[in-house]
Amino acid sequence: MPAPIASRAASGSYPPPDLLNRTPWSDAAAASKDRLLNIAPLAVCVNIPLQSGAGGFPAALYDALSREIAGQPDCHRQRPVSQLMWRNPFYRAGLGDLTAAMHKLGSHFRLLSEAHEYCAEVDIFQTTEEQVALLRGLGFNQLLMTFTPAALASDLHGGSALLAKRMRALRDYGFTSLGIKLVYGFDAQKPQQLRRLIATIIELQPERVYLNDALERYHWDPLAAACASSNDLQDHFTLLFDALRSAGYRVLGNDCFVLPGDALAGAQHRSRLRRTLLNYNASNAADLLGLGPGAYCQLDRLYRRNEPDPEAYCDKVARGEPLAVAAHYLDERGQLLRLVIDQLLCYHRVDIGYIDSRYKLQLTALLKQAIAWLAGRLSGDPSSLARFNEGACMHLTAAGILHLRAICNAVASQGLGDRGGL
Amino acid sequence: MPQLKETVPATMDKSSSDPRCHHNPQVSCGNCRLNSICLPISLHIDDIDKLDDIIQRSRPLQKGDYLYRANDEFVSVFAVRSGTVKAINITNDGQEQVTGFYLPGEIVGMDGLATNHHANSAIALETTAVCEIPFTRLEELSIKIPSLQRHFFQLMSREITSDQQLITLLSKNSAEERVAALLLSISSRNQRRQLSSTAFRLPMSRADIGNYLGLTVETVSRVLSRFQKQGLLMVDKKEIEMLQLDRLQTLANPSGF
C-alpha cells in the first residue's frame, strides 16, 4: 500500500530529521579532533622587525621562520588564509629568501589564489622593481607603503613625483589596493609640514591611509619611536583626521581611512567588516596567527606575543623552546568588552539590543555612564559624542569617532570593565 | 628515484646513461665555465661533485628540437650549457606564444613545479647543450646542502620576477619600451656570464622577438631602425652594438624604479 502523501510544508521534508540527528563522527576521538579543527578563515602576519642598529639581526632569521611555520599545529594549518600581512619582507633578505619562505608557508598552510587580502609592507623608496614583481608573482595583491621618519618629517618633499610614478607602476603590476602608513608625532613635524604632507598623499589617492601614532610601539618600530614626541599629538591627529575626511575618505575606527570604492569600505557598508590585532579585513578573518620575532597572535580568546628580539627568537626556535614572551586569555567579561569595542571600531555603533539579549545585560546604562564620564573630562555634552536609540543602538557622532580611542578606554574603565554587570 | 628513461628528454638519446657529457666526457660542474652563475654557485667543491653525480648530460639538441613539450610530466629541470632555448605556450586559438628565452647558465623547466606537468614547451633555437637535473634528486640533495636549496630559490624568484615583468611589459608599455627592455635584459644576462654587455648577437629571430613582446615583425624592425637612427645602437642583422646604454635604460624603465 503506498505511503500517504504528506500535506506538510515541503521545506522541512529533506533531509529527514533522523538523518540530521545522526552524529557525523565515527567515535568520540574523531568528534573531538573535528571540533578542534576550526575551518574559519585565518589572518597570518609575518613580522620581520626593523632594527635600529647594524648588529643583532641574524642572517638565519628566514631559516628560523621556516621552522616556526613548519611547527604550526594542524588546527591552524588547515584553515584557509584569507588575509596575509608580511612586514618588511626584503629587510636584510634577498628575493630567494622570500620565495623560499613563501614556498614553506604555501606548503604548510592553505593559501588562497583568489578572494584574498595578501599585503606586503615595504618602504617604497627602498623597493626595487624586481622586488615588486616578485611580490606580485608570489600572490600579493595589496601593498602597504611606509616611509622613513626623515622622509615623513620632510613632508615627502622632492619625493612626491617619484612616489606618484611608483604608484602608477604598482597599479600596472596589478596591485588592487595601495595603502600608506602615515606615522605622525615626530619631533620635527610641524602643522604646516603635516598639511603639505597630507595634501600630497590625498593627491596620490591611495585606497587606504593608516594613521599611526609614533609613540605607539605596538604598531611601529624602533626607528620611528626614537624620534617620537608626545607634544601636539592630539592636534596633529585632528589635523590629519579632518583632512582625510574632507577629501572623501571613509573612516574605520578612527585611524584607518579608505576610499569609498575600496573592499574595506564595501565590507563596512555590508556589515561584513572584521578586525584583528593586525588591522581590518573584508575576508571574515577573526583570528590572527603571528609568525616571526615580536609577532602578535589573537586566537579565539588567547592573545600572545612572540619573542621580539630576533637573535633570541632564532635561538629559541633552534632549541625548540616556546616562543611566547607574553600571553593573555580573555575571560567572559573581556570577550564582551572585545565585542563592544569591535562594533565601535568597525561600525561606529553598538547593537545594544543584540548584546543585551545575548548576555542578559542592561548595556544602555553602562554605556551612558562611560560616555557621560568622558564628556565631563572633555568639558562637553554627552550627546556630542554619542546618540542613543533606546534599547536598540548607540551611534557615535563625528566628534565621537574622532575621540574613539578615549571612548573605548572609557567603556573599558568606566563601563564594562569596572561595573561588569555580568 | 625516477627511471632514467623518464628523465631524458624525448629528443635525446635514451641509451645514454653516462652522466658525463656524451660528446665531451671532460665536462662537469666543477670545470664548467658557467658554474659561477648556474646551480653550483656558492657550493663547496665536494658539494659540486655531489651535484655533478645527479646530472645527466646527453648529446646536444639541434635547432628546432624539443627539450620537453607542454603537458609532459615534470621530472627534471635543465641548465642551458650552450646555445639558446625558447619556451612557448599554445594559446586557446592555437597560436604559438613565446614566453621566455633561456641563455647559457640559466635554468629552464621550472614551469612544471606547481602542477607536476610542464605548462610550456621548450625548443632549441640553435644547437644547444643542456644539463638535465632530475628534480626529485635535486630536492634530496638540497636537504643535505642548504646553500643549493637557497640558490635554487633564488633562481626560482628570478623566474617569477621575469614572468611578472613580462606580463606588465606587455600590458602597458610601448613598442620602444618593450624592445629596449628585451635588449637590456640580454645585455645584463651577458654581463653575468662575463661576456660583453654592449656587443652581442641576438640568438632569436625577429619573429620570435615580436611574438615574445606582442609586436609584429615589422614593428620590431622599425623600432630597431629608429634606435639606430637615434644613435642608441648599431644593428647588423642579428649583431647588436649598444651605444647609449643609459638612454636605453631610461627608455625601458619609465616607472621610476
Coordinates of C-alpha atoms in Angstrom, one line a residue, chain B:
Chain B
M1 CA 64.5 7.8 -7.8
P2 CA 63.0 8.4 -11.2
Q3 CA 63.8 6.0 -14.0
L4 CA 66.5 7.3 -16.3
K5 CA 64.3 6.8 -19.4
E6 CA 61.8 9.2 -17.8
T7 CA 64.4 11.9 -17.1
V8 CA 65.9 12.0 -20.6
P9 CA 64.1 14.3 -22.9
A10 CA 62.3 12.7 -25.7
T11 CA 64.6 14.2 -28.3
M12 CA 67.7 13.0 -26.5
D13 CA 69.5 9.7 -26.9
K14 CA 67.8 7.4 -24.4
S15 CA 70.6 4.9 -24.4
S16 CA 72.9 7.5 -22.9
S17 CA 73.1 6.7 -19.2
D18 CA 76.6 8.1 -18.6
P19 CA 76.2 11.3 -16.6
R20 CA 79.3 12.7 -18.4
C21 CA 78.8 14.8 -21.5
H22 CA 78.2 12.5 -24.4
H23 CA 80.4 14.4 -26.8
N24 CA 82.8 15.7 -24.3
P25 CA 83.4 13.4 -21.3
Q26 CA 85.5 16.0 -19.6
V27 CA 82.6 18.4 -19.0
S28 CA 81.5 18.5 -15.3
C29 CA 80.0 21.1 -13.0
G30 CA 83.5 21.6 -11.4
N31 CA 85.1 22.7 -14.7
C32 CA 82.1 24.3 -16.4
R33 CA 82.8 28.0 -17.2
L34 CA 79.1 28.7 -16.2
N35 CA 79.4 27.3 -12.7
S36 CA 79.6 30.8 -11.2
I37 CA 76.0 31.6 -12.3
C38 CA 74.4 28.2 -12.6
L39 CA 73.4 25.9 -9.8
P40 CA 76.9 25.2 -8.4
I41 CA 77.3 28.8 -7.3
S42 CA 78.4 29.1 -3.7
L43 CA 78.8 25.3 -3.4
H44 CA 81.8 23.7 -1.8
I45 CA 83.9 21.7 -4.2
D46 CA 82.8 18.4 -2.6
D47 CA 79.2 19.5 -2.9
I48 CA 79.7 20.4 -6.6
D49 CA 80.8 16.8 -7.1
K50 CA 77.6 15.6 -5.4
L51 CA 75.6 17.8 -7.7
D52 CA 77.6 16.5 -10.6
D53 CA 76.6 13.0 -9.7
I54 CA 72.9 13.6 -10.3
I55 CA 73.2 15.5 -13.5
Q56 CA 72.6 13.8 -16.9
R57 CA 74.4 15.1 -19.9
S58 CA 73.4 14.0 -23.4
R59 CA 74.2 14.9 -27.0
P60 CA 73.2 18.5 -28.0
L61 CA 69.8 19.4 -29.3
Q62 CA 69.6 20.7 -32.8
K63 CA 67.7 23.8 -33.9
G64 CA 64.0 23.1 -33.6
D65 CA 64.3 20.1 -31.3
Y66 CA 62.0 20.0 -28.3
L67 CA 63.5 19.7 -24.9
Y68 CA 60.1 19.0 -23.4
R69 CA 56.6 19.5 -24.5
A70 CA 53.6 21.1 -22.8
N71 CA 51.7 18.7 -20.5
D72 CA 54.8 16.4 -20.3
E73 CA 55.3 15.1 -16.8
F74 CA 57.6 17.3 -14.8
V75 CA 60.7 15.2 -14.0
S76 CA 63.7 17.5 -14.4
V77 CA 64.9 21.0 -14.8
F78 CA 67.5 21.8 -17.3
A79 CA 70.6 24.1 -17.2
V80 CA 71.5 25.5 -20.6
R81 CA 75.2 24.9 -21.2
S82 CA 75.4 26.4 -24.6
G83 CA 73.0 27.7 -27.2
T84 CA 69.6 29.1 -26.5
V85 CA 66.2 27.7 -25.7
K86 CA 62.8 29.4 -26.1
A87 CA 59.8 28.5 -24.1
I88 CA 56.4 28.6 -25.9
N89 CA 52.8 28.2 -25.0
I90 CA 50.0 27.4 -27.3
T91 CA 47.1 29.9 -26.8
N92 CA 43.4 28.9 -26.9
D93 CA 43.2 29.8 -30.5
G94 CA 46.1 27.6 -31.4
Q95 CA 48.7 30.4 -31.8
E96 CA 52.3 30.0 -30.5
Q97 CA 53.2 32.4 -27.8
V98 CA 56.9 32.8 -26.8
T99 CA 57.1 33.1 -23.1
G100 CA 60.8 33.2 -22.5
F101 CA 64.3 32.9 -23.8
Y102 CA 66.9 30.9 -21.8
L103 CA 70.6 31.6 -22.3
P104 CA 73.7 29.6 -21.1
G105 CA 73.8 29.3 -17.4
E106 CA 70.0 29.7 -17.0
I107 CA 67.6 27.0 -15.8
V108 CA 64.6 26.1 -17.8
G109 CA 61.7 23.8 -16.9
M110 CA 60.6 25.3 -13.6
D111 CA 57.1 25.9 -15.1
G112 CA 56.3 22.3 -14.2
L113 CA 56.9 22.7 -10.4
A114 CA 53.4 23.8 -9.4
T115 CA 51.4 21.1 -11.2
N116 CA 54.0 18.4 -11.9
H117 CA 53.4 18.9 -15.6
H118 CA 55.1 21.4 -17.9
A119 CA 52.9 24.3 -18.8
N120 CA 55.1 25.3 -21.7
S121 CA 57.1 23.6 -24.4
A122 CA 60.9 24.3 -24.7
I123 CA 62.6 24.4 -28.1
A124 CA 66.2 24.8 -29.1
L125 CA 66.8 28.0 -31.1
E126 CA 70.2 26.8 -32.3
T127 CA 72.5 23.9 -31.5
T128 CA 72.1 23.7 -27.7
A129 CA 73.6 21.6 -24.9
V130 CA 71.8 21.2 -21.6
C131 CA 72.5 19.5 -18.3
E132 CA 69.4 17.6 -17.1
I133 CA 68.8 17.7 -13.3
P134 CA 66.2 15.2 -12.0
F135 CA 64.1 17.3 -9.6
T136 CA 63.5 14.6 -7.1
R137 CA 67.2 14.0 -6.7
L138 CA 67.8 17.8 -6.6
E139 CA 65.3 18.0 -3.7
E140 CA 67.0 15.2 -1.8
L141 CA 70.4 16.9 -2.3
S142 CA 69.0 20.3 -1.3
I143 CA 68.2 18.9 2.2
K144 CA 71.8 17.9 2.6
I145 CA 73.2 21.1 1.0
P146 CA 71.2 24.1 2.2
S147 CA 73.1 26.5 0.0
L148 CA 72.0 24.6 -3.0
Q149 CA 68.4 25.0 -1.9
R150 CA 68.9 28.7 -1.3
H151 CA 70.4 29.2 -4.7
F152 CA 67.6 27.2 -6.3
F153 CA 65.0 29.5 -4.7
Q154 CA 67.0 32.5 -6.0
L155 CA 66.7 31.1 -9.5
M156 CA 63.0 30.5 -8.9
S157 CA 62.5 34.0 -7.7
R158 CA 64.2 35.3 -10.8
E159 CA 61.9 33.2 -12.9
I160 CA 58.8 34.5 -11.1
T161 CA 60.1 38.1 -11.3
S162 CA 60.7 37.9 -15.1
D163 CA 57.3 36.4 -15.7
Q164 CA 55.6 39.3 -13.9
Q165 CA 57.7 41.9 -15.6
L166 CA 56.8 40.4 -18.9
I167 CA 53.1 40.5 -18.1
T168 CA 53.4 44.1 -17.1
L169 CA 55.6 45.0 -20.1
L170 CA 53.1 43.5 -22.5
S171 CA 50.1 45.1 -20.8
K172 CA 51.3 48.6 -20.5
N173 CA 54.4 49.6 -22.3
S174 CA 55.1 51.0 -25.8
A175 CA 56.9 49.1 -28.6
E176 CA 60.1 51.1 -27.9
E177 CA 59.9 50.3 -24.2
R178 CA 59.4 46.6 -24.9
V179 CA 62.3 46.3 -27.4
A180 CA 64.6 48.3 -25.1
A181 CA 63.7 46.1 -22.1
L182 CA 64.5 42.9 -24.0
L183 CA 67.8 44.2 -25.3
L184 CA 68.8 45.4 -21.8
S185 CA 67.8 42.0 -20.4
I186 CA 70.0 40.2 -22.8
S187 CA 72.8 42.7 -22.1
S188 CA 72.7 42.2 -18.3
R189 CA 72.5 38.4 -18.7
N190 CA 75.6 38.5 -21.0
Q191 CA 77.3 40.6 -18.4
R192 CA 76.6 38.0 -15.7
R193 CA 78.3 35.4 -18.0
Q194 CA 81.3 37.8 -18.3
L195 CA 80.5 38.5 -21.9
S196 CA 80.2 41.9 -23.5
S197 CA 77.1 43.7 -22.3
T198 CA 77.2 46.1 -25.2
A199 CA 78.0 44.0 -28.2
F200 CA 76.3 40.6 -28.8
R201 CA 74.5 38.5 -31.3
L202 CA 70.7 38.1 -30.9
P203 CA 70.2 34.3 -30.8
M204 CA 66.5 34.6 -31.7
S205 CA 64.7 35.7 -34.9
R206 CA 62.8 39.0 -35.3
A207 CA 59.7 36.9 -35.5
D208 CA 60.4 35.3 -32.0
I209 CA 61.2 38.7 -30.6
G210 CA 57.9 40.1 -32.0
N211 CA 56.0 37.1 -30.7
Y212 CA 57.6 37.4 -27.2
L213 CA 56.9 41.2 -27.0
G214 CA 53.5 41.1 -28.6
L215 CA 54.7 43.1 -31.6
T216 CA 54.7 42.4 -35.3
V217 CA 58.0 41.6 -37.0
E218 CA 57.7 44.9 -38.9
T219 CA 57.3 46.8 -35.7
V220 CA 60.4 45.2 -34.2
S221 CA 62.4 46.0 -37.3
R222 CA 61.1 49.6 -37.4
V223 CA 62.0 50.1 -33.7
L224 CA 65.5 48.8 -34.1
S225 CA 66.0 51.1 -37.2
R226 CA 64.6 54.0 -35.1
F227 CA 67.0 53.2 -32.3
Q228 CA 69.9 53.1 -34.8
K229 CA 68.8 56.5 -36.3
Q230 CA 68.7 58.0 -32.8
G231 CA 72.3 56.7 -32.2
L232 CA 71.2 54.4 -29.4
L233 CA 72.6 51.3 -31.0
M234 CA 74.1 49.8 -34.2
V235 CA 72.2 46.9 -35.9
D236 CA 73.7 44.5 -38.5
K237 CA 71.2 41.6 -38.9
K238 CA 71.5 39.7 -35.6
E239 CA 74.5 41.6 -34.4
I240 CA 73.8 44.4 -31.9
E241 CA 76.1 47.1 -30.5
M242 CA 74.5 49.2 -27.8
L243 CA 76.0 52.7 -28.0
Q244 CA 74.0 54.5 -25.3
L245 CA 73.1 52.1 -22.5
D246 CA 71.9 54.9 -20.2
R247 CA 69.4 56.3 -22.6
L248 CA 68.1 52.8 -23.4
Q249 CA 67.7 52.2 -19.6
T250 CA 65.7 55.4 -19.2
L251 CA 63.6 54.4 -22.2
A252 CA 62.9 50.9 -20.9
N253 CA 62.1 51.9 -17.4
P254 CA 59.5 54.7 -17.3
S255 CA 58.2 53.5 -13.9
G256 CA 60.8 55.2 -11.8
F257 CA 62.0 52.1 -10.1

